[in-house]
Coordinates of C-alpha atoms in Angstrom, one line a residue:
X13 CA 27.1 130.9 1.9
X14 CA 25.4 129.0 4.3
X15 CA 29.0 126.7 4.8
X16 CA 30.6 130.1 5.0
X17 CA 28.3 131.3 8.2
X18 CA 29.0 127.8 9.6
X19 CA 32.6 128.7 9.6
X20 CA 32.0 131.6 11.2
X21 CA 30.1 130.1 13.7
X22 CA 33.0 127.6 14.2
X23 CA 36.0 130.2 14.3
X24 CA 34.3 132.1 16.6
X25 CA 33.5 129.2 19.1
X26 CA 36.7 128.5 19.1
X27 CA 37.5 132.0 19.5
X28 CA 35.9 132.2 22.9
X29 CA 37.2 129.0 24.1
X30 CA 40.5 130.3 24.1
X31 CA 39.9 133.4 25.6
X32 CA 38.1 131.6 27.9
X33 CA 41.4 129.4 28.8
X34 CA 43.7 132.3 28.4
X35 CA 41.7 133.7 31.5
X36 CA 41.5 130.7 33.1
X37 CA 45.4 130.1 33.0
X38 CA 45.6 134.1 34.1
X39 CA 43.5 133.5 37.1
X40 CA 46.2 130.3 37.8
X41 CA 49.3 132.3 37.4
X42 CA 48.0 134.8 39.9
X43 CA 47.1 132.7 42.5
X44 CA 50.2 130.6 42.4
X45 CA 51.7 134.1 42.9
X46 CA 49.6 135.1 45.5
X47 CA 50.3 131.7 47.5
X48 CA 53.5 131.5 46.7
X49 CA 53.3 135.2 48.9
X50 CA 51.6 134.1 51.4
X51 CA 54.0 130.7 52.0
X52 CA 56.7 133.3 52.1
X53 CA 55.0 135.5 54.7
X54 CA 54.9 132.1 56.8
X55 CA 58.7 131.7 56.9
X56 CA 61.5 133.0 59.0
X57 CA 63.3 135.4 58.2
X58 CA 67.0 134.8 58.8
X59 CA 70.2 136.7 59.6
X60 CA 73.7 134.3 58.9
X61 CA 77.7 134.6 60.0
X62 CA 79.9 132.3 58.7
X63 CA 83.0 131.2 60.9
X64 CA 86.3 133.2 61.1
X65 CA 89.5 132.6 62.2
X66 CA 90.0 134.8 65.2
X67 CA 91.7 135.5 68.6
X68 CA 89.5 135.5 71.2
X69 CA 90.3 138.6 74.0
X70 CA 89.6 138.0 77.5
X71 CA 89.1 141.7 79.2
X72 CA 89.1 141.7 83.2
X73 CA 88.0 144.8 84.7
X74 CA 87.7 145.6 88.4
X75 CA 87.2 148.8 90.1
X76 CA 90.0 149.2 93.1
X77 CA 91.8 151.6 94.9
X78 CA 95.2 153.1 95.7
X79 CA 96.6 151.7 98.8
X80 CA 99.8 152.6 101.4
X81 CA 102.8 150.3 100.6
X82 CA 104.6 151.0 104.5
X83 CA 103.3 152.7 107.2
X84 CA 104.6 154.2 111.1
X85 CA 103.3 154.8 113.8
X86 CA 104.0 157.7 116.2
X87 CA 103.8 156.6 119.9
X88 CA 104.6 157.7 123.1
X89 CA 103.4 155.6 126.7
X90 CA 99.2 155.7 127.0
X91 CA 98.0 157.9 129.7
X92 CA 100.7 161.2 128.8
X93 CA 98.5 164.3 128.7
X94 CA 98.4 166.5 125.4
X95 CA 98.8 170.3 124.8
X96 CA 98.5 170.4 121.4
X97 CA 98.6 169.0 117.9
X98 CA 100.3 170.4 114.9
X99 CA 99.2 168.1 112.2
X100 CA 96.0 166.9 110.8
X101 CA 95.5 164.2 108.7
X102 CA 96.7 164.4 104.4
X103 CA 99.5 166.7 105.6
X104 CA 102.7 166.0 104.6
X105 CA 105.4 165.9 106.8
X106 CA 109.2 166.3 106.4
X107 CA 111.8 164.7 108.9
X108 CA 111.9 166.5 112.3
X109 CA 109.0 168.2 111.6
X110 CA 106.8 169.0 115.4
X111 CA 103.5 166.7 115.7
X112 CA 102.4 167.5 118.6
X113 CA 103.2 168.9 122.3
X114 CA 103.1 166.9 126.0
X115 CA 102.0 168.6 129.1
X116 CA 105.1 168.7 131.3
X117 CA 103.4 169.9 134.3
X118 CA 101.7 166.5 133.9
X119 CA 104.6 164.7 132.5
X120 CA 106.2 165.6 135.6
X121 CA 103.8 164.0 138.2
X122 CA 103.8 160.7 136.4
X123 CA 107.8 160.7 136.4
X124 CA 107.1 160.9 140.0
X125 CA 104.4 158.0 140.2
X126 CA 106.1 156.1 138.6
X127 CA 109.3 156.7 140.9
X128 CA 107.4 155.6 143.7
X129 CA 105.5 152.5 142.0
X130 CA 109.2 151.4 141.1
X131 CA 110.3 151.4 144.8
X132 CA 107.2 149.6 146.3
X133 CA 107.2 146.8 143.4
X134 CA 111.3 146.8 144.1
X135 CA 110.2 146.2 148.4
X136 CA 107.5 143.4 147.1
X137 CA 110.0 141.7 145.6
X138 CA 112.6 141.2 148.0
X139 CA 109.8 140.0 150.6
X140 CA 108.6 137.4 148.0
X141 CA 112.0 136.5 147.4
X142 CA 112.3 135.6 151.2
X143 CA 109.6 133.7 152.1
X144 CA 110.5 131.4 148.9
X145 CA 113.3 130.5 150.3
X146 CA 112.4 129.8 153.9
X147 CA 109.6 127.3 151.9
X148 CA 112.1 126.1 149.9
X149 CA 114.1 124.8 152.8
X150 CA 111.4 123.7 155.1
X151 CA 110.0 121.3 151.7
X152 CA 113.7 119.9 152.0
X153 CA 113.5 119.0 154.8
X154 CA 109.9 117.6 154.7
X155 CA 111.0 115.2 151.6
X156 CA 114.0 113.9 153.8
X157 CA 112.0 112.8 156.0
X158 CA 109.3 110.9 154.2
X159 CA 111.6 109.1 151.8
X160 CA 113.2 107.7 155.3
X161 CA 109.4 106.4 156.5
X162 CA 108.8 105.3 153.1
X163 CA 111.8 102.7 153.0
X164 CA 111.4 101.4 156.0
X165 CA 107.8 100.6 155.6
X166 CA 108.4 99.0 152.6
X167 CA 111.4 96.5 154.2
X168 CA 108.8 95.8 156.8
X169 CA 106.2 94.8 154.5
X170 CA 108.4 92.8 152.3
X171 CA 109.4 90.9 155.5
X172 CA 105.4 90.3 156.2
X173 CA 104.7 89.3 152.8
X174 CA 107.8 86.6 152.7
X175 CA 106.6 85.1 156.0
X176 CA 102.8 84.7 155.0
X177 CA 103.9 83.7 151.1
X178 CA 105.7 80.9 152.9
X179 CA 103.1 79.4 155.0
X180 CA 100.4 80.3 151.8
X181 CA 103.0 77.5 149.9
X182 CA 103.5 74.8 152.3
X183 CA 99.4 75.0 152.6
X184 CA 99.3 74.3 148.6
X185 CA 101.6 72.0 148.2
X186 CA 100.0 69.8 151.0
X187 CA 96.8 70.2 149.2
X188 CA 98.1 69.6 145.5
X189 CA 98.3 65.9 147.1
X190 CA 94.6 65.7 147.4
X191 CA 93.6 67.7 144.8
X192 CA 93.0 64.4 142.0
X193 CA 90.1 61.7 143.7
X194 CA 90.9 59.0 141.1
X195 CA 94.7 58.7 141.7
X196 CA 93.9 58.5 146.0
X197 CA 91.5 55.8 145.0
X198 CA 93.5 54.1 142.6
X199 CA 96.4 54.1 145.0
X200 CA 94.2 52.8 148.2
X201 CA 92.5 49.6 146.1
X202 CA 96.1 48.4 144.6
X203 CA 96.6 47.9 147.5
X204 CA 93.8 46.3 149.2
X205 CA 94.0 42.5 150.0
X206 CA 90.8 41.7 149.6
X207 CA 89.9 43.5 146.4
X208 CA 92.8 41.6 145.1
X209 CA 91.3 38.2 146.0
X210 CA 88.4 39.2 144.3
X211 CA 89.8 39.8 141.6
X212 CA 92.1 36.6 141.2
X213 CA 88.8 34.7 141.9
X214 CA 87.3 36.2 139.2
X215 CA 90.3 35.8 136.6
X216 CA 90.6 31.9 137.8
X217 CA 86.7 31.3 136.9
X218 CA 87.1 33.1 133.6
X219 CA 89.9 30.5 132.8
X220 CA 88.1 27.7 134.1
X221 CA 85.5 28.9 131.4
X222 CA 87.9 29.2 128.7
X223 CA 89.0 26.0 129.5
X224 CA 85.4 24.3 129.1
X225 CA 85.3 25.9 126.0
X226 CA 87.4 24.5 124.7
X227 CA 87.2 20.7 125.6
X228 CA 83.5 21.3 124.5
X229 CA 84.7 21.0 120.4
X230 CA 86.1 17.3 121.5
X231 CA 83.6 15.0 119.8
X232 CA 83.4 12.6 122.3
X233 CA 82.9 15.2 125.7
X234 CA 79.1 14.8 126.1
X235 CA 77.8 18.3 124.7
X236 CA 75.1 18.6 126.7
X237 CA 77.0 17.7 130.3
X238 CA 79.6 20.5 129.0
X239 CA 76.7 23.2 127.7
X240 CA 75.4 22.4 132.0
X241 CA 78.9 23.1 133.2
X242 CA 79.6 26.1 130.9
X243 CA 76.3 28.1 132.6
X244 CA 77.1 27.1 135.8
X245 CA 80.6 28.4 135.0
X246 CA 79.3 31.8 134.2
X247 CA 76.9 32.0 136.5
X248 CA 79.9 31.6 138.7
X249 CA 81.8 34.1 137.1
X250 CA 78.3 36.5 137.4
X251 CA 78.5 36.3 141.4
X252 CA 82.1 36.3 141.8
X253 CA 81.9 39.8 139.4
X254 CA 79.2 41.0 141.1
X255 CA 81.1 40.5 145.0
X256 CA 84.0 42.3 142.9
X257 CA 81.7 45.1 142.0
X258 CA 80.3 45.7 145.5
X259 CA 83.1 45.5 146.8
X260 CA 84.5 48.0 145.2
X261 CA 81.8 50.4 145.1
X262 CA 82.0 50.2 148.8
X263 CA 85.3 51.0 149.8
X264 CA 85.2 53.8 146.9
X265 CA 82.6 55.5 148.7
X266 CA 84.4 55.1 152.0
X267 CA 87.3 56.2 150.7
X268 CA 85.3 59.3 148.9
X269 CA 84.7 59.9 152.5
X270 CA 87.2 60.1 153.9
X271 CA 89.4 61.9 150.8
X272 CA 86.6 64.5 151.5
X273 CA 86.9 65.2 154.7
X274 CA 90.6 65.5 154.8
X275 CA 90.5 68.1 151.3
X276 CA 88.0 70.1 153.4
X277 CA 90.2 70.3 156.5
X278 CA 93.6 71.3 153.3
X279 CA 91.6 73.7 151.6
X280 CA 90.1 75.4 154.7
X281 CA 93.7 75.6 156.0
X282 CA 94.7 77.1 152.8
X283 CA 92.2 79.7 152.6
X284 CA 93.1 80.7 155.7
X285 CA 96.7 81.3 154.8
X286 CA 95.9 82.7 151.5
X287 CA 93.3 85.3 153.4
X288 CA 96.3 85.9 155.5
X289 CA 98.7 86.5 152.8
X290 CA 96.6 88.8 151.3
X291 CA 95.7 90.7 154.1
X292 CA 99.3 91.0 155.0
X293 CA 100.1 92.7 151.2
X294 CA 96.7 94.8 151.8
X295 CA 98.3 96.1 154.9
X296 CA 101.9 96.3 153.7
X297 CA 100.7 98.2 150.7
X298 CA 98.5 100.5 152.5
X299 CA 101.5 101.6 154.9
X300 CA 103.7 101.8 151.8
X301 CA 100.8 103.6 149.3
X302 CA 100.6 105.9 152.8
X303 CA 104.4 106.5 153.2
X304 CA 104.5 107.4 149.2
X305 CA 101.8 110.0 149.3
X306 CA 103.7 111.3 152.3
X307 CA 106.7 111.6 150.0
X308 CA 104.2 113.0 147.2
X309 CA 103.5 115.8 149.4
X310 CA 106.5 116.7 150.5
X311 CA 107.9 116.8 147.1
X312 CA 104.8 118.0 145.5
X313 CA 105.2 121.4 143.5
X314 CA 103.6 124.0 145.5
X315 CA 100.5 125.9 143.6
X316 CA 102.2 128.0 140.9
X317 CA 102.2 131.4 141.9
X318 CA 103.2 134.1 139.4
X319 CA 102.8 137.2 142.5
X320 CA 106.5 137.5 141.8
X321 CA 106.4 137.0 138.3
X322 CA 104.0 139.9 137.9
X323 CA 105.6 142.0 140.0
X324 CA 109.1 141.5 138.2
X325 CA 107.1 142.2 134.8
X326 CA 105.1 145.4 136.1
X327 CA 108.8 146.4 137.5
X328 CA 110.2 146.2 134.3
X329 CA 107.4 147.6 132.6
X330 CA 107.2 150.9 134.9
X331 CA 111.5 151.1 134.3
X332 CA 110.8 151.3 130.7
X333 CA 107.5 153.6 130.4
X334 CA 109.9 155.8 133.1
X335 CA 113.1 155.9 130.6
X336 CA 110.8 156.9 128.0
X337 CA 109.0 159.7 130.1
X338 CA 112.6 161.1 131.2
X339 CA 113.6 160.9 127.3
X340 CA 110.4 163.0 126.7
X341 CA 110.8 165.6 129.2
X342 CA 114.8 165.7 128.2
X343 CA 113.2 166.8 124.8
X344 CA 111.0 169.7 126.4
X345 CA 108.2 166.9 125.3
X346 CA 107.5 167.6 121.8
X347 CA 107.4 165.0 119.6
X348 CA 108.9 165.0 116.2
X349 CA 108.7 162.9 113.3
X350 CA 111.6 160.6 112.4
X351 CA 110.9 159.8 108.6
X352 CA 109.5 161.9 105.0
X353 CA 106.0 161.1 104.5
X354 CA 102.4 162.3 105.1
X355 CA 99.4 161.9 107.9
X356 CA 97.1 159.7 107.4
X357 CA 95.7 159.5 111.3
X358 CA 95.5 161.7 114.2
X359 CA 94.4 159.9 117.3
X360 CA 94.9 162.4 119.9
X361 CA 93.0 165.9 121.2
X362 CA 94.5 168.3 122.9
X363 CA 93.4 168.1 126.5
X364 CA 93.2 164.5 126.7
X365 CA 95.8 161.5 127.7
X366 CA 97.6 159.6 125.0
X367 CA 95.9 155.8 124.3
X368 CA 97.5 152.4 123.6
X369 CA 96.7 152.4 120.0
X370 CA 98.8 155.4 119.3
X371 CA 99.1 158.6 118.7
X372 CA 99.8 159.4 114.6
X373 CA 100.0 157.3 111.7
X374 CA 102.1 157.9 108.8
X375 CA 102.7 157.1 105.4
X376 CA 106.0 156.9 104.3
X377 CA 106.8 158.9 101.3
X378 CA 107.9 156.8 98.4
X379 CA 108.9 156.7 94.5
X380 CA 105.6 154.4 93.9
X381 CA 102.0 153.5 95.4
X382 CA 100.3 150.4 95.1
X383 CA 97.1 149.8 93.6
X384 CA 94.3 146.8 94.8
X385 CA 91.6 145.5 92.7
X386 CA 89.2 142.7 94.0
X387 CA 88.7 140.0 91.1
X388 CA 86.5 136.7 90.8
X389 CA 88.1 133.0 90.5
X390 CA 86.4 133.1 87.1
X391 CA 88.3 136.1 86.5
X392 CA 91.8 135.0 87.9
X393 CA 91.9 132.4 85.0
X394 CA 92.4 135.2 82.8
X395 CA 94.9 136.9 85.1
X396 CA 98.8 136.4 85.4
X397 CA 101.3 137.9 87.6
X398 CA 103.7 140.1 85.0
X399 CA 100.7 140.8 82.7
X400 CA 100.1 144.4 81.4
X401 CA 97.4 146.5 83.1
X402 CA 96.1 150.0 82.5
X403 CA 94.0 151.8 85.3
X404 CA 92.2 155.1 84.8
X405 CA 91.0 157.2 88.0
X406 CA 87.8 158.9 87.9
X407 CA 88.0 161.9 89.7
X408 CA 90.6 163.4 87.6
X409 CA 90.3 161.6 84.6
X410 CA 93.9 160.3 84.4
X411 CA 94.9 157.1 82.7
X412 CA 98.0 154.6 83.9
X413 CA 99.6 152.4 80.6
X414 CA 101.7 149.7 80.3
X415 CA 101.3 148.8 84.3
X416 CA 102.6 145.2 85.3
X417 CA 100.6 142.5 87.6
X418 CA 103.0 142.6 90.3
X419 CA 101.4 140.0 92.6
X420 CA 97.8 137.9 92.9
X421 CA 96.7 137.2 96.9
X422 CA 93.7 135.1 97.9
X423 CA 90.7 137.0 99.7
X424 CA 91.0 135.3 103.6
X425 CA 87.7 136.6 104.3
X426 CA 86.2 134.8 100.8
X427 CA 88.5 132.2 99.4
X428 CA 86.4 132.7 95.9
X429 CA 87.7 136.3 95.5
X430 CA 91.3 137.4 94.7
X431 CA 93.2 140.9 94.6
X432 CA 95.5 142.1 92.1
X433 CA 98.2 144.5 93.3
X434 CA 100.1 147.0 90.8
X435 CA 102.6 149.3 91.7
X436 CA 101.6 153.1 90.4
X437 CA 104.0 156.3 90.4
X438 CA 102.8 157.9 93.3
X439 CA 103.4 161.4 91.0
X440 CA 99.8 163.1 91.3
X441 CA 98.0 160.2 93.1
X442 CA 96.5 160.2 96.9
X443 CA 95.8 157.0 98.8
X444 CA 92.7 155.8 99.0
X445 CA 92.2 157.1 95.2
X446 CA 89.3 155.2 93.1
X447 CA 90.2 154.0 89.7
X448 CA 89.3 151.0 87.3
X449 CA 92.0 148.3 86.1
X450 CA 92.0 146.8 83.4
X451 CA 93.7 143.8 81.7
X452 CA 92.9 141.9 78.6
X453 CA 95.0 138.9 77.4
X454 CA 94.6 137.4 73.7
X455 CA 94.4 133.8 73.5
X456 CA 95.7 131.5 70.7
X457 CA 94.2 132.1 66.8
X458 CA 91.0 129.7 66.3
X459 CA 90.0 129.1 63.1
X460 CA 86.3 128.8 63.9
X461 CA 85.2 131.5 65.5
X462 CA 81.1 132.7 65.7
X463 CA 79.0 135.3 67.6
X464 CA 77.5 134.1 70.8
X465 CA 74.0 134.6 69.3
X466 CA 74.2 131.6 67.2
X467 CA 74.8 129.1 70.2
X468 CA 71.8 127.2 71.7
X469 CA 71.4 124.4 74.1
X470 CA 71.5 124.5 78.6
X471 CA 74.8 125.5 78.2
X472 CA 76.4 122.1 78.6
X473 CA 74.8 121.0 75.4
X474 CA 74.9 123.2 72.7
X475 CA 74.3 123.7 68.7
X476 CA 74.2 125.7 66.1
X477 CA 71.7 126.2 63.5
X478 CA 73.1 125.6 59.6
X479 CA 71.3 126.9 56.3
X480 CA 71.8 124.9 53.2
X481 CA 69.5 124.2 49.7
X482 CA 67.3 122.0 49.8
X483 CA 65.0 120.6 46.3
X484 CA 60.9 121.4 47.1
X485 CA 57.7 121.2 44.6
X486 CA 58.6 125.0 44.6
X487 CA 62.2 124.7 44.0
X488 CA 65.5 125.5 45.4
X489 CA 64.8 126.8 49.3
X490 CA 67.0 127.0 52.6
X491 CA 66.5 124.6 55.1
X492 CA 67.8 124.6 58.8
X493 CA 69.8 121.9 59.7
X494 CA 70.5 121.5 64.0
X495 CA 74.1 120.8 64.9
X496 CA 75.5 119.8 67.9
X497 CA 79.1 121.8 69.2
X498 CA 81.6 122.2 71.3
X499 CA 83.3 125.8 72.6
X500 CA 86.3 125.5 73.3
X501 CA 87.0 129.3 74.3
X502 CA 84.8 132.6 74.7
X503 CA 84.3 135.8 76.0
X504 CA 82.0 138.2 76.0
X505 CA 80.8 138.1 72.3
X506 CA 82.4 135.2 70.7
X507 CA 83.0 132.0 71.1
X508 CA 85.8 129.5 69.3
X509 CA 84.2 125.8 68.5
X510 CA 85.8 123.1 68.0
X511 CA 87.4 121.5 64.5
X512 CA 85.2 119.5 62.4
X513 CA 81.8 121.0 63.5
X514 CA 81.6 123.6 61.3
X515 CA 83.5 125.2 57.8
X516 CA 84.0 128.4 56.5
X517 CA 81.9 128.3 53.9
X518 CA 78.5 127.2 55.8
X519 CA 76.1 129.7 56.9
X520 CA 74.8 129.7 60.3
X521 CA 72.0 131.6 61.5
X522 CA 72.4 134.9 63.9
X523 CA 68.8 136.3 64.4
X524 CA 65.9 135.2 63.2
X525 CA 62.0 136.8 63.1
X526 CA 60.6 133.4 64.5
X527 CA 61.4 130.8 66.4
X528 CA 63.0 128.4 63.9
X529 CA 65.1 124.6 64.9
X530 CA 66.3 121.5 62.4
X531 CA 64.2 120.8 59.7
X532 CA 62.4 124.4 59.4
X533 CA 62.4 126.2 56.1
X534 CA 63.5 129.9 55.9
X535 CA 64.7 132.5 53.9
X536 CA 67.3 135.5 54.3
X537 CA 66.2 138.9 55.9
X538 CA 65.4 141.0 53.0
X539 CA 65.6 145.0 54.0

């Protein structure tokens, strides 16, 4: 019994352990689970494209306006005093159809002014004319004259200028003789006697000398007697040098004297003739330089005077604006229009005198309008004459298909702006006319193809963010890998990237809950 109990005792020890345990492992499991929430609360949620193979379409828009193709313009001379106007602007007009009506009382007393501006510029003229001529000749004459004074001044100089060049010459040559010291001195001692003695005295001790030296080598010549009478030879040869040297010093200074004096006396003389030479072809000159202004002003244009000029122009002028008067009054002065169209400007009131800019403006009726849209530079890449455009106008809700691109113009006033012109059936339209045109061209099919919310970067530098499995302690879970791109087209909402960067397959991330990059760990938007 008392083993039995002890059993008990045992089983139910071992009983509790195990609960105990069971709970243990219980409490375990649910806080893994409730970790395992909360590390999931912690991660990104993620949205993911993959790439497509796509066109990308490039839509330019730009609000523009319907604009005349030709326009006329109704004139008559300024200053022509209304009546009255029959047209106002937007009115269509047929050929021959009455615009407005001149005041002939008016029209009448400027026929007349004009008359008598005709004859006065006709009188002005002819008196112009005149005096030109009487200048004319007397200029002539003028000319004749100085050309006369001008050659005969200019053989007189020449003759001056020969006789002084001459004397100027002579002078030079006779100084050229005297211009070199050394040769004048060399000359002079050659041929002085007693420089030569010198000389010879000196060359006869020198061989006297030579001659001792050489009987000195004899053995049997006393060496001291001959050592005695070689000093006393040179000593000798010492004075007689020295007499040379004086000598010679003194007649070169006398002769440097006197060479002196007598190249003062030369170049004085040619000075003298070289200051008279020049002052000969100052004074020649000057009466020739005087004779050729002379000639200058005598054949000088006169000061251009365009009195006549004018005159002949404002004659002309008044002939014209006359013709066209006496063609307006021949017409009982109303004024008709010449072509099919419709007014787009009335410049003139009734009661007033016409002005230079005009009178009317029409626009001539035709089979087609054209339309004008400003665009970017960006935009013009996108843009090619002969593509297909549709426009629809606001006010009336009307759409244009299948229109053509018929030309592209630069902007003068901003060379980064462009307009594109269409033509338009001018069927129900009105110039001036808002509407929007559209164009959109389809590039080439790209095989990678994402949404412009997956790129990142500055712009020049941009990735993409890619989700593949990854092995954790907690098991299989996505992990954001960064990669580096290239677009090579895009529009508004897509963008093509280059081969090799991405696949089809791969996942790449569109929006996330939190800001995620390489390395992160999410997991997929759950709804």
């Amino acid at each position: 019994m008392r083993e039995y109990l002890l059993t008990l005792s045992q089983l139910w020890k071992e009983k509790k352990v195990s609960v105990l345990f069971s709970k243990f492992l219980l409490f375990m499991l649910l806080c893994t689970i409730l970790s395992r929430g909360i590390y999931a609360q912690g991660i990104a949620q993620v949205t993911t494209v993959s790439p497509r193979k796509m066109s990308i379409s490039h839509k330019v828009q730009s609000d523009g306006f319907i604009e005349k193709k030709q326009e006329a313009s109704v004139n008559i001379p300024p200053g022509i005093p209304i009546e009255s106007v029959f047209v106002k602007p937007g009115q269509m007009v047929e050929k021959n159809t009455p615009l407005f009506q001149i005041d002939m009382d008016g029209l009448q007393e400027m026929i007349i002014e004009d008359s008598n501006e005709i004859e006065k510029l006709t009188l002005q003229i002819n008196d112009i004319a005149a005096n030109q001529q009487f200048e004319a000749k007397r200029d002539a004459q003028n000319a004749k004259r100085a050309a006369e004074d001008y050659a005969l001044a200019q053989a007189s100089g020449n003759r001056q200028i020969g006789e002084a060049a001459y004397d100027l010459q002579k002078s030079q040559e006779e100084l050229g003789k005297w211009k070199d010291f050394a040769s004048y001195l060399e000359d002079n001692l050659e041929h002085d006697l007693q420089r030569s003695a010198l000389a010879r005295e000196v060359e006869r001790l020198k061989e006297e000398l030579n001659m001792l030296n050489d009987s000195s080598r004899s053995i049997s010549v006393n060496v001291i007697d001959k050592e005695e009478q070689i000093r006393q030879k040179k000593i000798e040869i010492e004075n007689a040098s020295k007499s040379f040297d004086d000598y010679v010093r003194s007649m070169t200074n006398q002769l440097e004297k006197k060479w002196k004096e007598i190249k003062e006396n030369l170049e004085e003389d040619f000075h003298a003739k070289e200051k008279a030479y020049y002052d000969t072809g100052e004074a020649a000159a000057n009466s020739l330089l005087e004779a050729g202004r002379t000639i200058e002003d005598a054949s000088m244009q006169k000061p251009f005077d365009s009195t006549l000029k004018i005159y002949q122009l404002d004659r002309e002028e008044k002939i014209r604006k006359l013709a066209k008067l006496q063609e307006i009054q021949a017409m009982g002065g109303t004024i008709t229009s010449d072509i099919l169209g419709f007014v787009t400007q009335v410049t003139i009131t009734p009661g007033e005198r016409s002005k230079d800019s005009g009178c009317i403006l029409l626009a001539l009726m035709e089979e087609s309008l054209s339309f004008c849209a400003p665009i970017t530079k960006e935009q013009k890449k996108y843009v090619d004459i002969g593509d297909t455009a549709r426009i629809h106008f606001h006010n009336n809700r009307h759409t244009l298909e299948n229109l053509t691109i018929e030309r592209i113009e630069e902007d003068t006033a901003n060379p980064e702006n462009y307009f594109l012109y269409t033509n338009v059936p001018a069927k129900n339209l009105t110039i001036g006319q808002n509407g929007s045109l559209e164009v959109v061209k389809q590039s080439e099919s790209y095989p990678y193809c994402v949404p412009l919310g997956t790129l990142h970067g500055d712009g020049i530098n941009l990735y993409v963010l890619v989700l593949h499995e990854k092995e954790t302690i907690l098991g299989k879970e996505l992990s954001v890998e960064r990669r580096n791109v290239k677009v090579i087209d895009k529009n508004e909402t897509y963008a093509a990237l280059n081969e090799g960067s991405v696949t089809e397959q791969e996942n790449i991330i569109l929006t996330s809950t939190k800001p995620v990059t390489g390395g992160d760990i999410v997991r997929l938007f759950e709804e």
